[in-house]
Amino acid sequence: MKFSVTKEKLLEGLQQVQNVVSTRTTLPILSNVLLQATDGEVHLTTTDLDVGVRGSFEAEVEKEGATTLPARRLFNIVRELPSSEIQIDVDGKNAASIRSGQSFFKILGLPEEEFPPLPKFEDAKVVTIRQKDLRDGLRKTSYAISSDETRYVLNGLLFSMKENKLTLVATDGRRLAMVDIELEIPRSQEADIIVPTKAVTELQRLLTDDGDVKVSVSSGQIAFDLNKTLLVSKLIEGNYPNYKQVIPAEAKERVTLERETFLNSLRRVSLLASEKSNSIKLSFAKNNIDITANTPEVGEAKESLPVQYKGRDFSIAFNPEFLMAPLRNLTEDEVFLDLIDEMSPGVLKIQTPFLYVLMPMRISS
Amino acid sequence: MDEKCNQLWQKLSAALKPQVSPDTFKRWFSAVELVGVTDKTLSFRVPNNIYQYWIESNHMAALQAAVLTALGEPRGIKFISSESPVEEIEAISLARQTESGRETKPASGSSLGLNPRNTFESFVIGPNNEIAHAASLAVAQSPARTYNPLFIYGGVGLGKTHLMQAIGQYVLAKKKNVKVIYLSSELFINEFIDAIQHNNLVKFRKRYRQTDLLCIDDIQFLGGKERSQEEFFHTFNTLFDGHKQIVLSSDRPASEIANLEHRLVSRFEWGLTAELQPPAIETRLAILRKKARGMQIKLPDETFEFLANRIRSNVRRLEGALMRVASFASLSGKQLTGEVIEHLLKDILQEEARTSITIEQIQRRVAEHFDVRLADMTSKRRPASIAFPRQVAMYLARELTKSSLNEIGDAFGGRDHGTVLHACKTVKKRMKEQDNIRQTISFIDSSLQR
């Protein structure tokens, strides 16, 4: 195998796949990247057996072939190379010679046959989504995924594809984020699946604003085909809990807030929320919210925010981090906060189908 | 059973309602069913997992408070989801965890020096050790996520080792392929010295720095051992940076360990420091009952109360006394009266009494014996008939309590520490010279200690 490529193209290709590379040392092949050179193109594949990514870059291929090379090491070398023209030549024993300007490197790889193949997708259910929509949806929900390993069905994002919409749901037991994306889904292609966190994170990196993504689901596996790149992941087995139960019925009070102003105020006041109780209090009065935080023996912070509000006066406390997370990830200018009373969950909404349920914290005294 | 469950659930609901909003109650608790009651655990059936997740995350405190109100004591709480009968996921209740089947791998535990009897289930919780227990359980449930390091300290026989071993066994039972190391700091030092001698420090480091949970007991013995401290310092940093859990125990707070480097002291205080205090009478009773049940012995309630009343300072001693009384009862077959037990436990009780004598008791007893007024103990008057008893009281206070000369002086009407010292010397001298004085004082002494 022999090819030449520009440094930028090779780096870009490696960057797309190298995050998946396994850090487990039990199977050395998993820390390698599979390179397959064909007509004018080199394909790159990495996997940790749970998630796999396949990308490619254009190159002048002199001799076709395939090998695997240590991914981290290759990436580090390429990044440091002095010239923009790189030539890679792999001999029959999987030793790669890398030439660029005055530099020469030789690194040892492993044979292609040892590399575990990505799973095949036969009889898969297929749905096509606009990349922009999916990226937007992931951004609005993925921060609420639980990292508590004892609740493994919550360690991923629910993709519920039915009734002509894709619903994305994430919850960690104290908050829940949900987005609906309208989509044509034939009856036969409906499915409820849980995509693990790692795949969600990688997918977010790969998605762009243009084009479509083809989602294929077969038993226990999911593939996201982004035209030039492909991400394959195992699914989390089990049933996602009935999240609808969490969503409160009718709200009593609604406030409209400017997202950025509200976020900035929260960020400032939360500086004085104590690590122990970690709560921030919102006190509603006519056309005004007082945001307060205090830590005994440290100090307190308070900020007033003029708003349109005509409901009754009351106070409610939230975990500031949990309240700021959706605000950071939304892009809309206006958000709506729906509340019932100080002990019932608050709901954050926007104009489009999105909602975020957040449990209040107990107000001491 | 069903009838009983229903009634209990009614009581629980009533206790729960004022604590949560009506909407919450309707939404989450109206579909919950109480299906099992044991003396340790309440099992609730929920329609599906989301109930369990949400109640655990948000309403556990309210539910536990309701259990406490309805039953008068805390119980473990377990959820069974009717959706997935196969995987009955355990409730993660921070406050109390009780469940059987925890000791699935006693072999792996005991090979590490973990006593299979030291589990969270066998630990009796009271206000004196609540925080330490809750912290330990939190650490065991999610190592390196909550409190790292966890530093447990408290006097002899209050359960430090028990908690540490419980953490070790819990982690071992819950996850496969975790590396747990439990050892005393003395063993750590010995292995370190051994490693230096045989020149295999690398192996030593590998062993300790590639573990998921490191528990070191009696860390105070590191005091004054400089090289060991340095080695431990690096081990500590490696583990901490690698997000591995560290649990330490000591008989005193980190800052009071003599000759311990400051950088170690500050690291020990980094995470959570939990103190174990001597148990209150109720807790002592509970411990005795639990122990007795474990050893399958039956003793009258009065005996339990007697023991719990008289032995206050230390759980290990309490258990020893129970053992002694129980074996006496079964060997001799005699009726256990107060006098018999008193005789049987003479030495233990005396030792106990020594710790609990107050200066005020001494003053009262001495005043009574010499027939002077209690007020004379603190007054400025000093005719010989008052001054000598006062000196005797000071002497006894010095001998029987742990108070300093200054404290004793203060207790005797704000006297100087020199005065107290002089009193002690005078009394000692006179005891040597005059038999009757020695007898009087030893009589007061023994009457105080009874």
CSV table of C-alpha atoms in Angstrom, one decimal, chain A:
chain,number,residue,atom,x,y,z
A,1,MET,CA,0.0,0.0,0.0
A,2,LYS,CA,1.3,3.4,-1.0
A,3,PHE,CA,-0.3,6.8,-1.2
A,4,SER,CA,0.4,10.5,-0.9
A,5,VAL,CA,-1.8,13.1,0.7
A,6,THR,CA,-1.7,16.6,2.1
A,7,LYS,CA,-1.2,17.0,5.8
A,8,GLU,CA,-4.6,18.9,6.3
A,9,LYS,CA,-6.6,16.1,4.7
A,10,LEU,CA,-4.9,13.4,6.6
A,11,LEU,CA,-5.3,15.2,9.9
A,12,GLU,CA,-8.9,16.0,9.3
A,13,GLY,CA,-9.6,12.3,8.5
A,14,LEU,CA,-7.8,11.1,11.6
A,15,GLN,CA,-9.5,13.7,13.8
A,16,GLN,CA,-12.9,12.3,12.8
A,17,VAL,CA,-12.2,8.8,13.9
A,18,GLN,CA,-9.5,9.0,16.6
A,19,ASN,CA,-11.8,9.7,19.6
A,20,VAL,CA,-13.3,6.3,19.5
A,21,VAL,CA,-9.9,4.5,19.8
A,22,SER,CA,-10.0,2.3,22.7
A,23,THR,CA,-7.8,2.9,25.7
A,24,ARG,CA,-8.3,-0.7,26.9
A,25,THR,CA,-5.0,-2.5,26.5
A,26,THR,CA,-6.4,-6.0,26.5
A,27,LEU,CA,-6.9,-5.9,22.7
A,28,PRO,CA,-4.0,-4.0,21.1
A,29,ILE,CA,-5.7,-4.0,17.7
A,30,LEU,CA,-8.4,-1.7,19.1
A,31,SER,CA,-5.9,1.1,19.6
A,32,ASN,CA,-5.1,1.0,15.9
A,33,VAL,CA,-6.8,2.6,13.0
A,34,LEU,CA,-7.6,0.6,9.9
A,35,LEU,CA,-6.5,2.2,6.7
A,36,GLN,CA,-7.8,0.9,3.4
A,37,ALA,CA,-6.5,2.5,0.2
A,38,THR,CA,-8.6,2.2,-3.0
A,39,ASP,CA,-9.0,4.2,-6.1
A,40,GLY,CA,-8.2,7.8,-5.1
A,41,GLU,CA,-9.5,7.4,-1.6
A,42,VAL,CA,-8.3,6.1,1.8
A,43,HIS,CA,-10.8,4.8,4.3
A,44,LEU,CA,-10.1,5.1,8.0
A,45,THR,CA,-11.9,2.9,10.6
A,46,THR,CA,-11.7,2.8,14.4
A,47,THR,CA,-13.7,0.9,16.9
A,48,ASP,CA,-13.8,0.0,20.6
A,49,LEU,CA,-16.3,-2.8,19.9
A,50,ASP,CA,-19.1,-0.6,21.3
A,51,VAL,CA,-18.8,2.3,18.9
A,52,GLY,CA,-17.2,2.3,15.5
A,53,VAL,CA,-16.5,5.2,13.1
A,54,ARG,CA,-15.5,5.1,9.5
A,55,GLY,CA,-14.3,8.1,7.5
A,56,SER,CA,-12.2,8.8,4.4
A,57,PHE,CA,-10.0,11.3,2.7
A,58,GLU,CA,-8.9,11.8,-0.9
A,59,ALA,CA,-5.4,10.8,-1.7
A,60,GLU,CA,-3.2,9.9,-4.7
A,61,VAL,CA,-3.1,6.1,-4.3
A,62,GLU,CA,-0.1,4.5,-6.1
A,63,LYS,CA,-0.7,1.0,-4.8
A,64,GLU,CA,-3.9,-0.3,-3.2
A,65,GLY,CA,-3.9,-2.2,0.0
A,66,ALA,CA,-4.8,-2.2,3.7
A,67,THR,CA,-3.2,-2.2,7.1
A,68,THR,CA,-3.7,-1.0,10.7
A,69,LEU,CA,-1.5,1.5,12.5
A,70,PRO,CA,-1.4,2.8,16.1
A,71,ALA,CA,-4.0,5.6,15.9
A,72,ARG,CA,-2.7,8.0,18.6
A,73,ARG,CA,0.8,7.7,17.5
A,74,LEU,CA,0.1,8.2,13.9
A,75,PHE,CA,-2.0,11.3,14.7
A,76,ASN,CA,0.8,12.7,16.9
A,77,ILE,CA,3.3,12.2,14.2
A,78,VAL,CA,1.2,13.7,11.4
A,79,ARG,CA,0.4,16.7,13.5
A,80,GLU,CA,4.1,17.5,13.9
A,81,LEU,CA,5.2,16.9,10.4
A,82,PRO,CA,7.0,19.9,8.8
A,83,SER,CA,5.9,19.8,5.2
A,84,SER,CA,2.4,19.7,3.8
A,85,GLU,CA,3.1,16.8,1.5
A,86,ILE,CA,3.0,13.3,3.1
A,87,GLN,CA,3.9,10.0,1.6
A,88,ILE,CA,3.0,6.8,3.4
A,89,ASP,CA,4.4,3.4,2.2
A,90,VAL,CA,3.4,0.2,3.9
A,91,ASP,CA,5.4,-3.0,3.3
A,92,GLY,CA,4.2,-6.6,3.5
A,93,LYS,CA,5.0,-6.8,7.2
A,94,ASN,CA,2.7,-3.9,8.1
A,95,ALA,CA,5.6,-1.5,8.8
A,96,ALA,CA,4.7,2.0,7.6
A,97,SER,CA,7.3,4.5,6.3
A,98,ILE,CA,6.1,8.1,6.6
A,99,ARG,CA,8.0,10.7,4.6
A,100,SER,CA,7.5,14.4,4.7
A,101,GLY,CA,10.1,16.9,3.7
A,102,GLN,CA,13.2,16.1,5.6
A,103,SER,CA,11.5,13.8,8.1
A,104,PHE,CA,11.2,10.1,8.0
A,105,PHE,CA,9.3,7.8,10.4
A,106,LYS,CA,8.8,4.2,10.5
A,107,ILE,CA,6.0,2.7,12.7
A,108,LEU,CA,4.9,-0.9,13.1
A,109,GLY,CA,1.3,-1.9,12.5
A,110,LEU,CA,-0.8,-5.0,12.7
A,111,PRO,CA,-2.3,-7.0,9.9
A,112,GLU,CA,-5.7,-5.9,8.5
A,113,GLU,CA,-7.3,-9.3,9.1
A,114,GLU,CA,-7.1,-8.9,12.9
A,115,PHE,CA,-9.2,-5.8,12.8
A,116,PRO,CA,-12.8,-6.5,13.9
A,117,PRO,CA,-15.2,-5.8,11.1
A,118,LEU,CA,-18.0,-3.3,11.6
A,119,PRO,CA,-21.4,-5.0,11.9
A,120,LYS,CA,-23.5,-5.6,8.8
A,121,PHE,CA,-26.9,-4.1,8.6
A,122,GLU,CA,-29.4,-6.4,7.0
A,123,ASP,CA,-33.2,-6.2,7.4
A,124,ALA,CA,-32.6,-2.9,9.1
A,125,LYS,CA,-35.3,-0.2,9.6
A,126,VAL,CA,-34.2,2.9,7.8
A,127,VAL,CA,-35.1,6.5,8.5
A,128,THR,CA,-33.6,9.6,6.9
A,129,ILE,CA,-33.2,12.8,8.9
A,130,ARG,CA,-31.8,16.2,8.1
A,131,GLN,CA,-28.4,16.5,9.8
A,132,LYS,CA,-29.1,20.0,11.0
A,133,ASP,CA,-32.3,18.8,12.8
A,134,LEU,CA,-30.6,15.9,14.4
A,135,ARG,CA,-27.7,17.9,15.6
A,136,ASP,CA,-30.0,20.5,17.0
A,137,GLY,CA,-32.0,17.8,18.8
A,138,LEU,CA,-29.0,16.2,20.3
A,139,ARG,CA,-27.7,19.5,21.5
A,140,LYS,CA,-30.9,20.3,23.3
A,141,THR,CA,-31.1,16.9,25.1
A,142,SER,CA,-27.8,15.2,25.5
A,143,TYR,CA,-26.6,17.1,28.6
A,144,ALA,CA,-29.4,15.5,30.6
A,145,ILE,CA,-28.2,12.0,30.1
A,146,SER,CA,-27.5,10.2,33.4
A,147,SER,CA,-24.0,9.1,34.2
A,148,ASP,CA,-25.1,6.9,37.1
A,149,GLU,CA,-24.0,3.4,36.0
A,150,THR,CA,-26.4,1.7,38.2
A,151,ARG,CA,-29.3,2.9,36.0
A,152,TYR,CA,-27.8,1.8,32.8
A,153,VAL,CA,-31.0,2.3,30.7
A,154,LEU,CA,-30.6,6.0,31.5
A,155,ASN,CA,-27.0,6.1,30.3
A,156,GLY,CA,-28.1,6.9,26.8
A,157,LEU,CA,-30.5,8.9,24.7
A,158,LEU,CA,-33.9,7.5,23.8
A,159,PHE,CA,-34.7,7.7,20.0
A,160,SER,CA,-38.4,7.1,19.8
A,161,MET,CA,-39.4,6.9,16.2
A,162,LYS,CA,-43.2,6.7,15.7
A,163,GLU,CA,-46.3,8.6,14.6
A,164,ASN,CA,-44.3,10.6,12.1
A,165,LYS,CA,-41.9,12.1,14.6
A,166,LEU,CA,-38.6,11.4,16.2
A,167,THR,CA,-38.7,12.0,19.9
A,168,LEU,CA,-35.3,12.4,21.7
A,169,VAL,CA,-35.4,12.0,25.5
A,170,ALA,CA,-32.7,12.2,28.2
A,171,THR,CA,-33.2,12.1,32.0
A,172,ASP,CA,-31.1,11.4,35.1
A,173,GLY,CA,-34.0,11.2,37.5
A,174,ARG,CA,-34.0,14.8,38.6
A,175,ARG,CA,-34.5,16.5,35.2
A,176,LEU,CA,-35.7,15.5,31.8
A,177,ALA,CA,-35.1,17.0,28.4
A,178,MET,CA,-37.2,16.1,25.4
A,179,VAL,CA,-37.3,17.2,21.7
A,180,ASP,CA,-39.7,16.3,18.9
A,181,ILE,CA,-38.5,16.3,15.3
A,182,GLU,CA,-41.1,15.9,12.6
A,183,LEU,CA,-40.3,13.2,10.2
A,184,GLU,CA,-42.0,10.9,7.8
A,185,ILE,CA,-41.8,7.4,9.3
A,186,PRO,CA,-43.6,4.6,7.7
A,187,ARG,CA,-45.4,2.3,10.1
A,188,SER,CA,-43.1,-0.6,9.4
A,189,GLN,CA,-40.0,1.5,10.3
A,190,GLU,CA,-41.2,2.5,13.8
A,191,ALA,CA,-38.8,1.8,16.7
A,192,ASP,CA,-37.8,2.7,20.3
A,193,ILE,CA,-34.1,2.5,20.9
A,194,ILE,CA,-31.5,3.8,23.4
A,195,VAL,CA,-28.3,5.1,22.0
A,196,PRO,CA,-25.3,5.1,24.5
A,197,THR,CA,-23.7,8.4,25.6
A,198,LYS,CA,-20.4,7.8,23.8
A,199,ALA,CA,-22.2,7.3,20.4
A,200,VAL,CA,-24.2,10.5,21.0
A,201,THR,CA,-21.1,12.5,21.8
A,202,GLU,CA,-19.3,11.2,18.7
A,203,LEU,CA,-22.3,11.8,16.5
A,204,GLN,CA,-22.6,15.4,17.7
A,205,ARG,CA,-19.0,15.9,16.5
A,206,LEU,CA,-19.6,14.4,13.1
A,207,LEU,CA,-22.9,16.0,12.2
A,208,THR,CA,-22.8,19.1,10.0
A,209,ASP,CA,-25.4,21.7,9.0
A,210,ASP,CA,-25.9,20.3,5.5
A,211,GLY,CA,-27.2,17.1,4.0
A,212,ASP,CA,-29.1,14.2,5.5
A,213,VAL,CA,-28.2,11.3,7.8
A,214,LYS,CA,-29.5,7.9,7.1
A,215,VAL,CA,-30.3,6.0,10.3
A,216,SER,CA,-30.4,2.2,10.2
A,217,VAL,CA,-31.6,0.2,13.1
A,218,SER,CA,-31.2,-3.6,13.3
A,219,SER,CA,-31.3,-5.8,16.4
A,220,GLY,CA,-29.0,-4.3,19.0
A,221,GLN,CA,-27.2,-2.1,16.5
A,222,ILE,CA,-27.6,1.4,15.0
A,223,ALA,CA,-25.8,3.0,12.1
A,224,PHE,CA,-25.7,6.7,11.2
A,225,ASP,CA,-24.6,7.1,7.6
A,226,LEU,CA,-23.5,10.7,7.0
A,227,ASN,CA,-22.6,10.2,3.4
A,228,LYS,CA,-18.8,10.5,3.9
A,229,THR,CA,-18.6,9.2,7.4
A,230,LEU,CA,-20.4,6.3,9.1
A,231,LEU,CA,-20.9,5.8,12.8
A,232,VAL,CA,-22.0,2.4,14.2
A,233,SER,CA,-22.9,1.7,17.8
A,234,LYS,CA,-24.3,-1.0,20.0
A,235,LEU,CA,-27.7,-0.1,21.6
A,236,ILE,CA,-28.4,-0.2,25.2
A,237,GLU,CA,-30.6,-3.1,25.9
A,238,GLY,CA,-33.7,-2.7,28.0
A,239,ASN,CA,-36.8,-0.6,28.1
A,240,TYR,CA,-36.6,3.1,28.5
A,241,PRO,CA,-38.8,4.1,31.4
A,242,ASN,CA,-42.1,5.7,30.7
A,243,TYR,CA,-40.9,9.3,30.6
A,244,LYS,CA,-44.3,10.8,29.9
A,245,GLN,CA,-45.2,10.2,33.6
A,246,VAL,CA,-42.7,12.9,34.6
A,247,ILE,CA,-44.2,15.7,32.6
A,248,PRO,CA,-46.5,17.9,34.7
A,249,ALA,CA,-50.0,18.5,33.5
A,250,GLU,CA,-51.2,22.1,33.5
A,251,ALA,CA,-49.0,24.9,34.6
A,252,LYS,CA,-50.4,27.6,36.8
A,253,GLU,CA,-47.9,30.4,36.1
A,254,ARG,CA,-45.9,31.2,33.0
A,255,VAL,CA,-43.0,33.6,32.7
A,256,THR,CA,-41.4,34.6,29.5
A,257,LEU,CA,-37.7,35.2,29.8
A,258,GLU,CA,-34.9,36.4,27.6
A,259,ARG,CA,-32.6,33.4,27.5
A,260,GLU,CA,-29.3,35.1,27.6
A,261,THR,CA,-30.2,37.7,30.2
A,262,PHE,CA,-31.6,35.0,32.4
A,263,LEU,CA,-28.6,32.8,31.9
A,264,ASN,CA,-26.1,35.6,32.7
A,265,SER,CA,-28.0,36.5,35.8
A,266,LEU,CA,-28.1,32.9,37.0
A,267,ARG,CA,-24.4,32.5,36.2
A,268,ARG,CA,-23.5,35.5,38.3
A,269,VAL,CA,-25.7,34.6,41.3
A,270,SER,CA,-24.7,31.0,41.3
A,271,LEU,CA,-21.2,32.1,42.2
A,272,LEU,CA,-22.4,32.3,45.7
A,273,ALA,CA,-24.6,29.2,45.8
A,274,SER,CA,-23.0,26.9,48.4
A,275,GLU,CA,-21.5,23.7,47.2
A,276,LYS,CA,-23.4,21.8,49.9
A,277,SER,CA,-27.0,22.8,49.3
A,278,ASN,CA,-26.2,24.1,45.8
A,279,SER,CA,-29.5,25.8,45.2
A,280,ILE,CA,-30.5,29.1,43.8
A,281,LYS,CA,-33.8,30.8,44.7
A,282,LEU,CA,-36.2,32.4,42.3
A,283,SER,CA,-38.7,34.7,44.0
A,284,PHE,CA,-41.6,35.8,41.8
A,285,ALA,CA,-43.4,39.1,42.3
A,286,LYS,CA,-45.4,41.3,40.0
A,287,ASN,CA,-43.3,41.9,36.9
A,288,ASN,CA,-40.1,41.0,38.7
A,289,ILE,CA,-38.0,38.0,39.6
A,290,ASP,CA,-35.4,38.1,42.4
A,291,ILE,CA,-32.7,35.6,41.9
A,292,THR,CA,-30.8,34.9,45.2
A,293,ALA,CA,-28.2,32.6,46.5
A,294,ASN,CA,-26.5,32.5,49.8
A,295,THR,CA,-23.9,30.4,51.6
A,296,PRO,CA,-23.7,30.7,55.4
A,297,GLU,CA,-20.4,32.1,56.4
A,298,VAL,CA,-19.5,33.1,52.8
A,299,GLY,CA,-22.0,35.6,51.6
A,300,GLU,CA,-24.9,36.1,49.4
A,301,ALA,CA,-25.9,37.3,45.9
A,302,LYS,CA,-29.0,38.8,44.6
A,303,GLU,CA,-30.1,40.0,41.2
A,304,SER,CA,-33.5,41.4,40.0
A,305,LEU,CA,-34.8,40.7,36.6
A,306,PRO,CA,-37.7,42.7,35.3
A,307,VAL,CA,-40.2,40.3,33.5
A,308,GLN,CA,-43.8,40.1,32.4
A,309,TYR,CA,-45.4,38.4,35.3
A,310,LYS,CA,-48.9,38.8,36.8
A,311,GLY,CA,-49.3,35.6,38.8
A,312,ARG,CA,-49.2,35.2,42.6
A,313,ASP,CA,-46.0,35.9,44.6
A,314,PHE,CA,-44.0,32.8,45.5
A,315,SER,CA,-40.5,31.4,45.6
A,316,ILE,CA,-38.9,28.2,44.2
A,317,ALA,CA,-35.4,26.9,44.4
A,318,PHE,CA,-33.5,25.0,41.7
A,319,ASN,CA,-30.0,23.5,41.3
A,320,PRO,CA,-28.3,26.3,39.3
A,321,GLU,CA,-26.3,23.9,37.2
A,322,PHE,CA,-29.4,22.0,36.1
A,323,LEU,CA,-31.2,25.3,35.3
A,324,MET,CA,-28.4,26.7,33.3
A,325,ALA,CA,-27.6,23.6,31.2
A,326,PRO,CA,-30.6,23.9,28.9
A,327,LEU,CA,-30.2,27.6,28.6
A,328,ARG,CA,-26.7,27.2,27.5
A,329,ASN,CA,-27.6,24.7,24.8
A,330,LEU,CA,-30.7,26.4,23.4
A,331,THR,CA,-30.3,29.0,20.7
A,332,GLU,CA,-33.7,30.7,20.9
A,333,ASP,CA,-33.9,34.2,22.2
A,334,GLU,CA,-37.0,33.6,24.3
A,335,VAL,CA,-37.8,30.8,26.7
A,336,PHE,CA,-40.9,30.1,28.8
A,337,LEU,CA,-40.8,28.9,32.3
A,338,ASP,CA,-44.0,27.1,33.5
A,339,LEU,CA,-44.5,26.6,37.2
A,340,ILE,CA,-47.2,25.1,39.4
A,341,ASP,CA,-46.1,25.7,43.0
A,342,GLU,CA,-42.9,25.6,45.0
A,343,MET,CA,-42.9,21.9,45.4
A,344,SER,CA,-43.8,20.8,41.8
A,345,PRO,CA,-41.4,20.5,38.9
A,346,GLY,CA,-40.8,23.5,36.7
A,347,VAL,CA,-40.9,23.2,32.9
A,348,LEU,CA,-38.8,25.1,30.4
A,349,LYS,CA,-40.2,25.5,26.9
A,350,ILE,CA,-39.5,27.3,23.7
A,351,GLN,CA,-41.6,28.0,20.6
A,352,THR,CA,-40.7,24.7,18.9
A,353,PRO,CA,-41.4,21.2,20.4
A,354,PHE,CA,-39.0,21.1,23.3
A,355,LEU,CA,-39.4,20.7,27.0
A,356,TYR,CA,-37.2,20.4,30.0
A,357,VAL,CA,-38.6,19.3,33.3
A,358,LEU,CA,-36.7,20.2,36.4
A,359,MET,CA,-37.4,19.2,40.0
A,360,PRO,CA,-37.3,22.0,42.5
A,361,MET,CA,-35.2,21.8,45.6
A,362,ARG,CA,-36.6,22.2,49.1
A,363,ILE,CA,-36.4,25.7,50.4
A,364,SER,CA,-35.0,25.7,53.9
A,365,SER,CA,-36.7,28.2,56.1
